[in-house]
Amino acid sequence: MRWMIPLALIACTPAVGQETSAAAVADEHSMAETLTLETAPFRQEIKRLCNFVTECVENEPCTETEFTPEITGIGGGLSADDLVVQAEMVTDAETVELLGVTSGKSLSLSGGTFAARHMITITENGATRYTVHYADGPFVISYLGTCN
């Protein structure tokens, strides 16, 4: 997973011009080999406490729930605007490794295994949607709530 972070950091770098010199390409290649979350010019600790109050299982009616996972990790990038994030979500049942991006206070992460793919999206104001897609079935569980 460690090689994905340098590639993602370079992918988040905005294009400055149409033409690229050989020196610029060499510099970018060198940066891709050394830039990681640990060496990124800008780093930020990620911590969100979530409170989901609605659970929807596949095509059944949604029900009330009390699901409170915690997301912790680190974000890194070339500036504070957009960061690549490596995090984990801890629940009573499991711990899931997640990768994604943050822009301002918004956060989008995904991860898990082939058997259970997880995706969580947190908006600027904390409104959050979390889904788990299970290969066996297949079926999906969705959660509605907030993360702060």
CSV table of N, CA, C and O in Angstrom, one decimal, residues 37-94:
chain,number,residue,atom,x,y,z
A,37,LEU,N,3.6,10.1,2.8
A,37,LEU,CA,2.8,10.9,3.8
A,37,LEU,C,3.8,11.4,4.9
A,37,LEU,O,3.6,12.4,5.5
A,38,GLU,N,4.8,10.6,5.2
A,38,GLU,CA,5.8,11.0,6.2
A,38,GLU,C,6.7,12.2,5.7
A,38,GLU,O,7.2,12.9,6.6
A,39,THR,N,6.9,12.3,4.4
A,39,THR,CA,7.8,13.4,3.9
A,39,THR,C,7.1,14.5,3.2
A,39,THR,O,7.7,15.4,2.7
A,40,ALA,N,5.8,14.4,3.2
A,40,ALA,CA,5.0,15.5,2.5
A,40,ALA,C,5.2,16.8,3.1
A,40,ALA,O,5.3,16.9,4.3
A,41,PRO,N,5.3,17.9,2.3
A,41,PRO,CA,5.5,19.2,2.9
A,41,PRO,C,4.4,19.7,3.8
A,41,PRO,O,4.7,20.4,4.8
A,42,PHE,N,3.2,19.2,3.6
A,42,PHE,CA,2.1,19.6,4.5
A,42,PHE,C,1.5,18.3,5.0
A,42,PHE,O,1.1,17.4,4.2
A,43,ARG,N,1.3,18.2,6.4
A,43,ARG,CA,0.7,17.0,7.0
A,43,ARG,C,-0.3,17.4,7.9
A,43,ARG,O,-0.2,18.5,8.6
A,44,GLN,N,-1.4,16.6,8.1
A,44,GLN,CA,-2.5,16.9,9.0
A,44,GLN,C,-3.0,15.6,9.6
A,44,GLN,O,-3.2,14.6,8.9
A,45,GLU,N,-3.2,15.6,10.9
A,45,GLU,CA,-3.8,14.5,11.6
A,45,GLU,C,-5.3,14.5,11.3
A,45,GLU,O,-5.9,15.5,11.2
A,46,ILE,N,-5.8,13.3,11.0
A,46,ILE,CA,-7.2,13.1,10.7
A,46,ILE,C,-7.9,12.4,11.9
A,46,ILE,O,-7.4,11.3,12.3
A,47,LYS,N,-8.9,13.0,12.4
A,47,LYS,CA,-9.7,12.3,13.5
A,47,LYS,C,-11.1,12.7,13.4
A,47,LYS,O,-11.4,13.9,13.4
A,48,ARG,N,-12.0,11.8,13.2
A,48,ARG,CA,-13.4,12.1,13.1
A,48,ARG,C,-14.2,11.0,14.0
A,48,ARG,O,-13.9,9.8,13.9
A,49,LEU,N,-15.1,11.5,14.8
A,49,LEU,CA,-16.0,10.7,15.6
A,49,LEU,C,-17.3,10.7,14.9
A,49,LEU,O,-17.9,11.8,14.7
A,50,CYS,N,-17.8,9.6,14.6
A,50,CYS,CA,-19.1,9.5,13.8
A,50,CYS,C,-20.2,9.0,14.7
A,50,CYS,O,-20.1,8.2,15.6
A,51,ASN,N,-21.4,9.5,14.3
A,51,ASN,CA,-22.6,9.1,15.0
A,51,ASN,C,-23.7,8.8,13.9
A,51,ASN,O,-24.3,9.7,13.3
A,52,PHE,N,-23.9,7.5,13.6
A,52,PHE,CA,-24.9,7.2,12.6
A,52,PHE,C,-26.2,6.8,13.3
A,52,PHE,O,-26.2,6.0,14.3
A,53,VAL,N,-27.3,7.4,12.9
A,53,VAL,CA,-28.6,7.2,13.5
A,53,VAL,C,-29.6,6.4,12.6
A,53,VAL,O,-30.6,6.0,13.1
A,54,THR,N,-29.3,6.2,11.3
A,54,THR,CA,-30.1,5.5,10.4
A,54,THR,C,-29.3,4.4,9.7
A,54,THR,O,-28.2,4.6,9.2
A,55,GLU,N,-29.9,3.2,9.7
A,55,GLU,CA,-29.3,2.0,9.0
A,55,GLU,C,-30.2,1.5,7.9
A,55,GLU,O,-31.4,1.3,8.2
A,56,CYS,N,-29.7,1.3,6.7
A,56,CYS,CA,-30.6,0.8,5.6
A,56,CYS,C,-29.9,-0.5,5.1
A,56,CYS,O,-28.8,-0.4,4.6
A,57,VAL,N,-30.5,-1.6,5.1
A,57,VAL,CA,-30.0,-2.9,4.7
A,57,VAL,C,-30.7,-3.2,3.4
A,57,VAL,O,-31.9,-3.5,3.3
A,58,GLU,N,-29.9,-3.2,2.3
A,58,GLU,CA,-30.4,-3.6,0.9
A,58,GLU,C,-31.7,-2.9,0.6
A,58,GLU,O,-31.8,-1.7,0.7
A,59,ASN,N,-32.7,-3.7,0.3
A,59,ASN,CA,-34.0,-3.1,-0.1
A,59,ASN,C,-35.1,-3.1,1.1
A,59,ASN,O,-36.2,-3.0,0.8
A,60,GLU,N,-34.6,-3.3,2.3
A,60,GLU,CA,-35.5,-3.3,3.4
A,60,GLU,C,-35.7,-1.9,3.9
A,60,GLU,O,-34.9,-1.0,3.6
A,61,PRO,N,-36.8,-1.6,4.7
A,61,PRO,CA,-37.0,-0.3,5.2
A,61,PRO,C,-35.8,0.1,6.2
A,61,PRO,O,-35.3,-0.8,6.9
A,62,CYS,N,-35.5,1.4,6.2
A,62,CYS,CA,-34.4,1.9,7.0
A,62,CYS,C,-34.9,1.8,8.5
A,62,CYS,O,-36.1,2.0,8.8
A,63,THR,N,-34.0,1.7,9.4
A,63,THR,CA,-34.3,1.6,10.9
A,63,THR,C,-33.3,2.5,11.6
A,63,THR,O,-32.3,2.9,11.1
A,64,GLU,N,-33.7,2.8,12.9
A,64,GLU,CA,-32.9,3.6,13.7
A,64,GLU,C,-31.7,2.7,14.2
A,64,GLU,O,-31.9,1.5,14.4
A,65,THR,N,-30.5,3.4,14.4
A,65,THR,CA,-29.4,2.7,14.9
A,65,THR,C,-28.6,3.6,15.8
A,65,THR,O,-28.8,4.8,15.9
A,66,GLU,N,-27.6,3.0,16.5
A,66,GLU,CA,-26.6,3.8,17.3
A,66,GLU,C,-25.3,3.2,17.0
A,66,GLU,O,-24.7,2.4,17.7
A,67,PHE,N,-24.7,3.6,15.8
A,67,PHE,CA,-23.4,3.1,15.3
A,67,PHE,C,-22.4,4.2,15.4
A,67,PHE,O,-22.7,5.3,14.8
A,68,THR,N,-21.3,4.1,16.1
A,68,THR,CA,-20.4,5.2,16.4
A,68,THR,C,-19.0,4.8,16.1
A,68,THR,O,-18.1,4.7,17.1
A,69,PRO,N,-18.6,4.7,14.9
A,69,PRO,CA,-17.2,4.4,14.6
A,69,PRO,C,-16.3,5.6,14.7
A,69,PRO,O,-16.8,6.8,14.8
A,70,GLU,N,-15.0,5.4,14.8
A,70,GLU,CA,-14.0,6.5,14.9
A,70,GLU,C,-13.0,6.3,13.8
A,70,GLU,O,-12.5,5.2,13.5
A,71,ILE,N,-12.7,7.4,13.1
A,71,ILE,CA,-11.7,7.4,12.0
A,71,ILE,C,-10.5,8.2,12.4
A,71,ILE,O,-10.6,9.3,12.9
A,72,THR,N,-9.3,7.6,12.3
A,72,THR,CA,-8.1,8.3,12.6
A,72,THR,C,-7.1,8.0,11.5
A,72,THR,O,-7.1,6.9,10.9
A,73,GLY,N,-6.2,8.9,11.3
A,73,GLY,CA,-5.2,8.7,10.3
A,73,GLY,C,-4.3,9.9,10.0
A,73,GLY,O,-4.3,10.8,10.9
A,74,ILE,N,-3.7,10.0,8.9
A,74,ILE,CA,-2.8,11.1,8.5
A,74,ILE,C,-3.1,11.5,7.1
A,74,ILE,O,-3.3,10.6,6.2
A,75,GLY,N,-3.1,12.8,6.8
A,75,GLY,CA,-3.2,13.3,5.5
A,75,GLY,C,-1.9,14.0,5.1
A,75,GLY,O,-1.2,14.6,6.0
A,76,GLY,N,-1.5,14.0,3.9
A,76,GLY,CA,-0.3,14.7,3.4
A,76,GLY,C,-0.5,15.1,2.0
A,76,GLY,O,-1.2,14.5,1.2
A,77,GLY,N,0.2,16.2,1.7
A,77,GLY,CA,0.2,16.7,0.3
A,77,GLY,C,1.2,17.9,0.1
A,77,GLY,O,2.0,18.2,1.0
A,78,LEU,N,1.1,18.5,-1.0
A,78,LEU,CA,2.0,19.6,-1.4
A,78,LEU,C,1.5,20.9,-0.8
A,78,LEU,O,2.3,21.8,-0.7
A,79,SER,N,0.2,21.0,-0.4
A,79,SER,CA,-0.3,22.2,0.2
A,79,SER,C,-1.5,21.7,1.1
A,79,SER,O,-1.9,20.6,1.1
A,80,ALA,N,-2.0,22.7,1.8
A,80,ALA,CA,-3.1,22.3,2.8
A,80,ALA,C,-4.4,22.2,2.1
A,80,ALA,O,-5.4,21.7,2.7
A,81,ASP,N,-4.5,22.5,0.8
A,81,ASP,CA,-5.8,22.5,0.0
A,81,ASP,C,-6.4,21.1,-0.1
A,81,ASP,O,-7.5,20.9,0.2
A,82,ASP,N,-5.6,20.2,-0.7
A,82,ASP,CA,-6.1,18.8,-0.9
A,82,ASP,C,-5.0,17.8,-0.5
A,82,ASP,O,-3.8,17.9,-0.9
A,83,LEU,N,-5.4,16.9,0.3
A,83,LEU,CA,-4.5,15.9,0.9
A,83,LEU,C,-4.9,14.5,0.6
A,83,LEU,O,-6.1,14.2,0.6
A,84,VAL,N,-3.9,13.7,0.4
A,84,VAL,CA,-4.1,12.2,0.3
A,84,VAL,C,-4.2,11.7,1.8
A,84,VAL,O,-3.4,12.2,2.6
A,85,VAL,N,-5.1,10.8,2.0
A,85,VAL,CA,-5.3,10.3,3.4
A,85,VAL,C,-5.2,8.8,3.5
A,85,VAL,O,-5.7,8.1,2.7
A,86,GLN,N,-4.5,8.4,4.6
A,86,GLN,CA,-4.4,7.0,4.9
A,86,GLN,C,-5.0,6.9,6.3
A,86,GLN,O,-4.5,7.6,7.3
A,87,ALA,N,-6.0,6.1,6.5
A,87,ALA,CA,-6.7,6.1,7.8
A,87,ALA,C,-7.2,4.7,8.1
A,87,ALA,O,-7.1,3.8,7.3
A,88,GLU,N,-7.7,4.6,9.4
A,88,GLU,CA,-8.4,3.4,9.7
A,88,GLU,C,-9.7,3.8,10.5
A,88,GLU,O,-9.8,4.8,11.1
A,89,MET,N,-10.7,3.0,10.2
A,89,MET,CA,-12.0,3.2,10.9
A,89,MET,C,-12.2,2.0,11.9
A,89,MET,O,-12.1,0.8,11.5
A,90,VAL,N,-12.3,2.4,13.2
A,90,VAL,CA,-12.5,1.4,14.3
A,90,VAL,C,-13.9,1.4,14.7
A,90,VAL,O,-14.5,2.4,15.0
A,91,THR,N,-14.5,0.1,14.7
A,91,THR,CA,-15.9,-0.1,15.2
A,91,THR,C,-15.8,-1.2,16.2
A,91,THR,O,-14.7,-1.7,16.5
A,92,ASP,N,-16.9,-1.5,16.9
A,92,ASP,CA,-16.9,-2.6,17.8
A,92,ASP,C,-16.6,-3.9,17.2
A,92,ASP,O,-16.1,-4.8,17.8
A,93,ALA,N,-16.9,-4.0,15.9
A,93,ALA,CA,-16.8,-5.3,15.2
A,93,ALA,C,-15.5,-5.5,14.5
A,93,ALA,O,-15.0,-6.6,14.4
A,94,GLU,N,-14.9,-4.4,14.0
A,94,GLU,CA,-13.7,-4.5,13.2
A,94,GLU,C,-12.9,-3.2,13.0
A,94,GLU,O,-13.4,-2.2,13.4
